[in-house]
mmCIF file of C-alpha atoms in Angstrom:
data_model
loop_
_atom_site.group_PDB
_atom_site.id
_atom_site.type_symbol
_atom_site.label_atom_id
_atom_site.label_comp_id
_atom_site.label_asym_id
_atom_site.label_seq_id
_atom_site.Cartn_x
_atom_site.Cartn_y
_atom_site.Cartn_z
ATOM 1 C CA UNK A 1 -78.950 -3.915 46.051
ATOM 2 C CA UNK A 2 -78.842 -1.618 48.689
ATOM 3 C CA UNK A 3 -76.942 1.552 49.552
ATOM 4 C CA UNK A 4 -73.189 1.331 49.374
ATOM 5 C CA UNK A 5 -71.613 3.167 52.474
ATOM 6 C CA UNK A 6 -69.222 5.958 52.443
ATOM 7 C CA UNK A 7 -66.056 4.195 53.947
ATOM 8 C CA UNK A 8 -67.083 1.031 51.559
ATOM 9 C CA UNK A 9 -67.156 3.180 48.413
ATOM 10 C CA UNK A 10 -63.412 4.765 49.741
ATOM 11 C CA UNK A 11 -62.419 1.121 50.571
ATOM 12 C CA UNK A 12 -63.393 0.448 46.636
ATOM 13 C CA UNK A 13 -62.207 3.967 45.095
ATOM 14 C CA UNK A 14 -58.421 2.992 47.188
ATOM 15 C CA UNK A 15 -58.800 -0.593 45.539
ATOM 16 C CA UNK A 16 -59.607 0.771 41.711
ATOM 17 C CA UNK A 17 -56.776 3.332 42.648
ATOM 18 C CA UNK A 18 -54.242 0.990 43.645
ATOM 19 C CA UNK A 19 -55.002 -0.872 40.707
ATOM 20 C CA UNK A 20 -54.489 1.707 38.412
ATOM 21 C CA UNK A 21 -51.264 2.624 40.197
ATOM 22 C CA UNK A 22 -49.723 -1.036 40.050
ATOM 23 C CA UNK A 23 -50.662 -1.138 36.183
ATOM 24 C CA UNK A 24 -49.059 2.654 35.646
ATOM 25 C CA UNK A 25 -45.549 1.637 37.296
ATOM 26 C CA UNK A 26 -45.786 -1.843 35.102
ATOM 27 C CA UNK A 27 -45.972 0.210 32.268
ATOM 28 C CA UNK A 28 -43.741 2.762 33.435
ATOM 29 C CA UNK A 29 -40.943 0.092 34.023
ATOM 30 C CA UNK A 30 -42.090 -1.440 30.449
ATOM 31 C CA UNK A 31 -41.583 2.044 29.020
ATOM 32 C CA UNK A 32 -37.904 1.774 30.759
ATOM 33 C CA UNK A 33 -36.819 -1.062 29.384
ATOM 34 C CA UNK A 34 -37.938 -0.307 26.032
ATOM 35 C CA UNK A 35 -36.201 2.998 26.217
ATOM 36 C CA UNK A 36 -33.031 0.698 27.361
ATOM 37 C CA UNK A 37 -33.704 -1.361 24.920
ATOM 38 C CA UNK A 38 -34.016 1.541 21.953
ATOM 39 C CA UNK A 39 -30.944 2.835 23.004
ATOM 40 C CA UNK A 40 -28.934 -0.816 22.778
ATOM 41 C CA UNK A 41 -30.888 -0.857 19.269
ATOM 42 C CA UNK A 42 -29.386 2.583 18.134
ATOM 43 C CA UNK A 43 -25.562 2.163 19.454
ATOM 44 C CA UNK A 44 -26.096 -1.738 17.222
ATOM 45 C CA UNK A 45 -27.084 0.427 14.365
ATOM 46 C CA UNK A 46 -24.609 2.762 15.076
ATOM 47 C CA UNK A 47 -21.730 0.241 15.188
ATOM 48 C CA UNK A 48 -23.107 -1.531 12.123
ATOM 49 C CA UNK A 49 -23.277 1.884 10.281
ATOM 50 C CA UNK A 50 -19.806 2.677 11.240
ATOM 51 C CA UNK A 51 -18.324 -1.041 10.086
ATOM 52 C CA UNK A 52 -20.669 -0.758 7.050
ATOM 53 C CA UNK A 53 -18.162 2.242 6.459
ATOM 54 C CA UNK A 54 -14.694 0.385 7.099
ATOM 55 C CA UNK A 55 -15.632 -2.390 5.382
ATOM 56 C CA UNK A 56 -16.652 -0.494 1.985
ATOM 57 C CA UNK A 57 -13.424 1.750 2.356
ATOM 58 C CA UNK A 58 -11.773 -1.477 2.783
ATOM 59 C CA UNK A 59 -13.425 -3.001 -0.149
ATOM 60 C CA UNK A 60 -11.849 0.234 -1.862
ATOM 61 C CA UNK A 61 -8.866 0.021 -0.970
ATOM 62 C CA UNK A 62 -8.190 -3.382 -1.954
ATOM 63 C CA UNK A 63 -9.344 -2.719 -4.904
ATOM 64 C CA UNK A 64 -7.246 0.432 -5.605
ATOM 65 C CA UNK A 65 -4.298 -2.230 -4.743
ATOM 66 C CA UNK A 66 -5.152 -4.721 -7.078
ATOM 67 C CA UNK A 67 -4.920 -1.993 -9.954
ATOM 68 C CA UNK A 68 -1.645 -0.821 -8.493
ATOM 69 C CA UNK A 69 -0.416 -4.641 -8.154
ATOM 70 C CA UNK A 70 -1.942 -5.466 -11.725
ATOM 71 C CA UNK A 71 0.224 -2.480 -13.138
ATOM 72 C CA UNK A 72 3.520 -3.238 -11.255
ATOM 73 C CA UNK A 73 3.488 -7.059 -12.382
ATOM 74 C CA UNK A 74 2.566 -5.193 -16.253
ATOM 75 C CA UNK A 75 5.510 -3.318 -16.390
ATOM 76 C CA UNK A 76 7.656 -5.952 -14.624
ATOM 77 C CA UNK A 77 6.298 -7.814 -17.833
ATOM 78 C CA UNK A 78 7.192 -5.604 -20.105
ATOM 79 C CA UNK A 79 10.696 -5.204 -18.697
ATOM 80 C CA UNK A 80 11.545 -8.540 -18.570
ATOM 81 C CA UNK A 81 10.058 -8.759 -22.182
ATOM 82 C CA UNK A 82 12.243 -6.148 -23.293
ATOM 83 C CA UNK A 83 15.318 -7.925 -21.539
ATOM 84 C CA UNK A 84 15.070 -10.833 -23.144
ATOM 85 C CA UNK A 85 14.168 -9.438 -26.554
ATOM 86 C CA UNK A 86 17.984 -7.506 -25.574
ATOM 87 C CA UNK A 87 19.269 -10.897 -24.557
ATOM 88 C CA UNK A 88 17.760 -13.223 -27.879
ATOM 89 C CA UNK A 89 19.557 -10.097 -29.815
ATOM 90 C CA UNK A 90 22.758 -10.502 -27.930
ATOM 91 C CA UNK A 91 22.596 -14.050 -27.873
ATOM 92 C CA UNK A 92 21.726 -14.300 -32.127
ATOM 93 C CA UNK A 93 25.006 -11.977 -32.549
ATOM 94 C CA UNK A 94 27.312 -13.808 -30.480
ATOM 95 C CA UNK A 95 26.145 -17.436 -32.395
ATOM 96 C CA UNK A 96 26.874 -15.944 -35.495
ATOM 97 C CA UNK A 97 30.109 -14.884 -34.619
ATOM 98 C CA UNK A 98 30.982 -18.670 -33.702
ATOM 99 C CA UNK A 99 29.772 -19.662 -36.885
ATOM 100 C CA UNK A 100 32.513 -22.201 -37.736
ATOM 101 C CA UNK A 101 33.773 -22.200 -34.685
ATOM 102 C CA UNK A 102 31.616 -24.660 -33.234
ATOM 103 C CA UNK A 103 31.560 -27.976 -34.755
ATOM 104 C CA UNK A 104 28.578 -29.799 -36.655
ATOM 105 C CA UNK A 105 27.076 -27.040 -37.334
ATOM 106 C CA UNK A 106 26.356 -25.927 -33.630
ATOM 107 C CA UNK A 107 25.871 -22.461 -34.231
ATOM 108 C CA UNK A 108 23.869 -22.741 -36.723
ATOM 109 C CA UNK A 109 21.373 -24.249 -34.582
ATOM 110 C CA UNK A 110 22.131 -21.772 -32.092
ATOM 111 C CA UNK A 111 21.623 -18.634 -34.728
ATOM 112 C CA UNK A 112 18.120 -20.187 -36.058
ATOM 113 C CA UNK A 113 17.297 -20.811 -31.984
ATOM 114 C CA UNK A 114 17.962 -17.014 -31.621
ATOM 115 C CA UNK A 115 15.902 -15.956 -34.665
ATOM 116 C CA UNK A 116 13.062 -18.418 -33.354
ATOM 117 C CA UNK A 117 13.384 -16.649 -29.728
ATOM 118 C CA UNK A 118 13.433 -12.674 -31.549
ATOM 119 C CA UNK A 119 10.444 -13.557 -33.568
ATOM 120 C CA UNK A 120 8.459 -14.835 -30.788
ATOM 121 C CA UNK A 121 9.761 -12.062 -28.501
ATOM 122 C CA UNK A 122 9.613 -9.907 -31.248
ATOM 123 C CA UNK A 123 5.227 -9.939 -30.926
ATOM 124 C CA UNK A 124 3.258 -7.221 -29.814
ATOM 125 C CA UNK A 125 4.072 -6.942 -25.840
ATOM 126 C CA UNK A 126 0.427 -7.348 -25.591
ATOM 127 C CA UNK A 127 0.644 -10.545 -27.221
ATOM 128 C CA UNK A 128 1.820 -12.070 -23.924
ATOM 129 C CA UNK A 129 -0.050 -9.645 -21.294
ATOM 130 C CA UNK A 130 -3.476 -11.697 -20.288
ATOM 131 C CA UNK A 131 -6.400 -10.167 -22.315
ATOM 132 C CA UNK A 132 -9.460 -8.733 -19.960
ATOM 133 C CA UNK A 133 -12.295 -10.473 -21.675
ATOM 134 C CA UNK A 134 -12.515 -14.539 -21.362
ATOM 135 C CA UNK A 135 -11.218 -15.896 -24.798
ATOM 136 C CA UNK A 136 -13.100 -19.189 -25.054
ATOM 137 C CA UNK A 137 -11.308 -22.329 -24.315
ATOM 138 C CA UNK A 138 -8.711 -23.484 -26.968
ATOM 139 C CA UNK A 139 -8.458 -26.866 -27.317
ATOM 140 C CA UNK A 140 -4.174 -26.549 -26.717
ATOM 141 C CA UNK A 141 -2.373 -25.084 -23.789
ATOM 142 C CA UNK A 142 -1.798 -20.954 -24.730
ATOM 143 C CA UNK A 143 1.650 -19.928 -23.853
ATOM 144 C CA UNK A 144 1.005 -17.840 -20.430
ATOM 145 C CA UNK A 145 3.139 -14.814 -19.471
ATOM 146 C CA UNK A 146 1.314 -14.520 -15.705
ATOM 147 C CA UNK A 147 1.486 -17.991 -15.245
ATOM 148 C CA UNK A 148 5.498 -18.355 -15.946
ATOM 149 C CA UNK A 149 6.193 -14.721 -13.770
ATOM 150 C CA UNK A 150 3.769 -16.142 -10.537
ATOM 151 C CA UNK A 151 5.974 -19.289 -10.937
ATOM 152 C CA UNK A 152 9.154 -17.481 -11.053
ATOM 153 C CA UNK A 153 7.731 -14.994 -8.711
ATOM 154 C CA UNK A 154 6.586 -18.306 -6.284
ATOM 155 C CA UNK A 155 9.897 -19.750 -6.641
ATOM 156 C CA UNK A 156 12.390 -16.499 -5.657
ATOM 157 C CA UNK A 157 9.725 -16.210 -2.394
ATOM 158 C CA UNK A 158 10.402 -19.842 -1.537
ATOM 159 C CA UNK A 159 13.941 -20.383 -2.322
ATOM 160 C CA UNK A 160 16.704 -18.739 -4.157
ATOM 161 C CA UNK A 161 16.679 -20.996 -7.319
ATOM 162 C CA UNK A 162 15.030 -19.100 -9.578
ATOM 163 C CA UNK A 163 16.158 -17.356 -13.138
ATOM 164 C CA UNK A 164 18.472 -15.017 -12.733
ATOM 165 C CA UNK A 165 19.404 -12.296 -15.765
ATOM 166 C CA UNK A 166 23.248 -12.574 -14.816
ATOM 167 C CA UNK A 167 23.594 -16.341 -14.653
ATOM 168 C CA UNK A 168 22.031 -16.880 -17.913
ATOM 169 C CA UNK A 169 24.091 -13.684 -19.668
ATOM 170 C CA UNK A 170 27.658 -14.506 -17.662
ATOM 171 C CA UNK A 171 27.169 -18.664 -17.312
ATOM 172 C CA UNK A 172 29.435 -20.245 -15.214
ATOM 173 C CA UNK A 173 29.074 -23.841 -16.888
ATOM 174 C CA UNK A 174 27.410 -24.743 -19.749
ATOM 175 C CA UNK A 175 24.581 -22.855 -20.765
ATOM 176 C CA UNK A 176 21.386 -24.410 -23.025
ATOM 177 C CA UNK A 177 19.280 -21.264 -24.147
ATOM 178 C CA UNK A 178 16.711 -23.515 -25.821
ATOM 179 C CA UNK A 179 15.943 -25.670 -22.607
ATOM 180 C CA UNK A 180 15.959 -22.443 -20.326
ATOM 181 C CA UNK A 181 13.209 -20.632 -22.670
ATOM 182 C CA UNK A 182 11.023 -24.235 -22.461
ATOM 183 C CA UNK A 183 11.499 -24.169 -18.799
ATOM 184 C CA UNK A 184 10.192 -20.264 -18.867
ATOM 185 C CA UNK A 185 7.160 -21.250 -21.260
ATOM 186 C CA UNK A 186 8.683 -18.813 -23.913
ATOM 187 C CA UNK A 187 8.945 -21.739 -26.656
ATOM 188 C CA UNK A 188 6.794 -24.614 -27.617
ATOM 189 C CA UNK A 189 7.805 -28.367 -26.908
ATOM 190 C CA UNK A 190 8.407 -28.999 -30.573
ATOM 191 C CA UNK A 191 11.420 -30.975 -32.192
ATOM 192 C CA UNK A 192 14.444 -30.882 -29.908
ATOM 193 C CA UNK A 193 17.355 -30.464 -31.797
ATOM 194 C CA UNK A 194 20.653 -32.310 -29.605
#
């Protein structure tokens, strides 16, 4: 080995220097783009964060009106339960009144159809509201409240054929009370007396 001159060791020093300088400005850039790159991460977060937020007041909300909607369709139960428990009474006064009126004992049937209807009506109101625990399977079909009112409910938003109060209380034909409360779910499919 022999002596390294001064412009060879300057040539060498510029090339080590250069080197150095490339591989500082490829990390610089790399330091760039991962700062770019942080800040794309942070405004994700960010969004995520701030959707994390709608959707749990949403979540909230919904479930606020499902309590609310729960309630309304409760007392719209219990109003129509107390309606009818008015109409069974109405209707039980007004059969015995035509007691011998109506032939073959019509009214009769008509007064024990009444007492049948007040004595089911006549139940605890929570007797027909849906209980919040699971009540194992019975091995017959349980008389369901909910079920009849989303019918009813289904029907009146579909077409405008469903029960109406003043049709059954003012009839403007013939009017069978017994096959009206089967078609509601409020009576059993027993005996059919006709």
């Amino acid at each position: 080995m022999g002596k390294i001159s001064q412009r060879e060791m300057e040539k060498l020093i510029g090339g080590i220097r250069e080197a150095y300088e490339m591989k500082i400005r490829q990390l610089e850039n790399r330091i760039d783009a991962l700062n770019v790159e942080n800040r794309n991460l942070r405004a994700s977060v960010a969004e995520y964060k701030s959707r994390e937020g709608h959707v749990g007041r949403a979540i909230v909300d919904a479930e606020c009106k499902g309590e609310e909607i729960r309630e309304f369709y409760r007392l719209t139960a219990e109003t129509e339960l107390k309606t009818l428990q008015v109409f069974a009474e109405k209707w039980r006064k007004l059969a015995e009144q035509m007691i011998g009126i109506f032939p073959d004992n019509e009214a009769e049937r008509y007064v024990d159809f009444a007492d049948s209807l007040s004595a089911l009506l006549g139940k605890d109101p929570d007797y027909f509201l849906p209980k919040e625990e699971k009540a194992p399977a019975a091995e017959e079909e349980k008389f369901d409240p909910q079920a009849v009112i989303g019918k009813y409910i289904e029907n009146e938003e579909e077409e405008e054929n469903g029960f109406n109060l003043d049709d059954v209380l003012n009839p403007k034909g013939g009017l069978d009370l017994e096959k009206l409360c089967r078609n509601l779910g409020l009576m059993d499919d027993g005996p059919q007396t006709k």
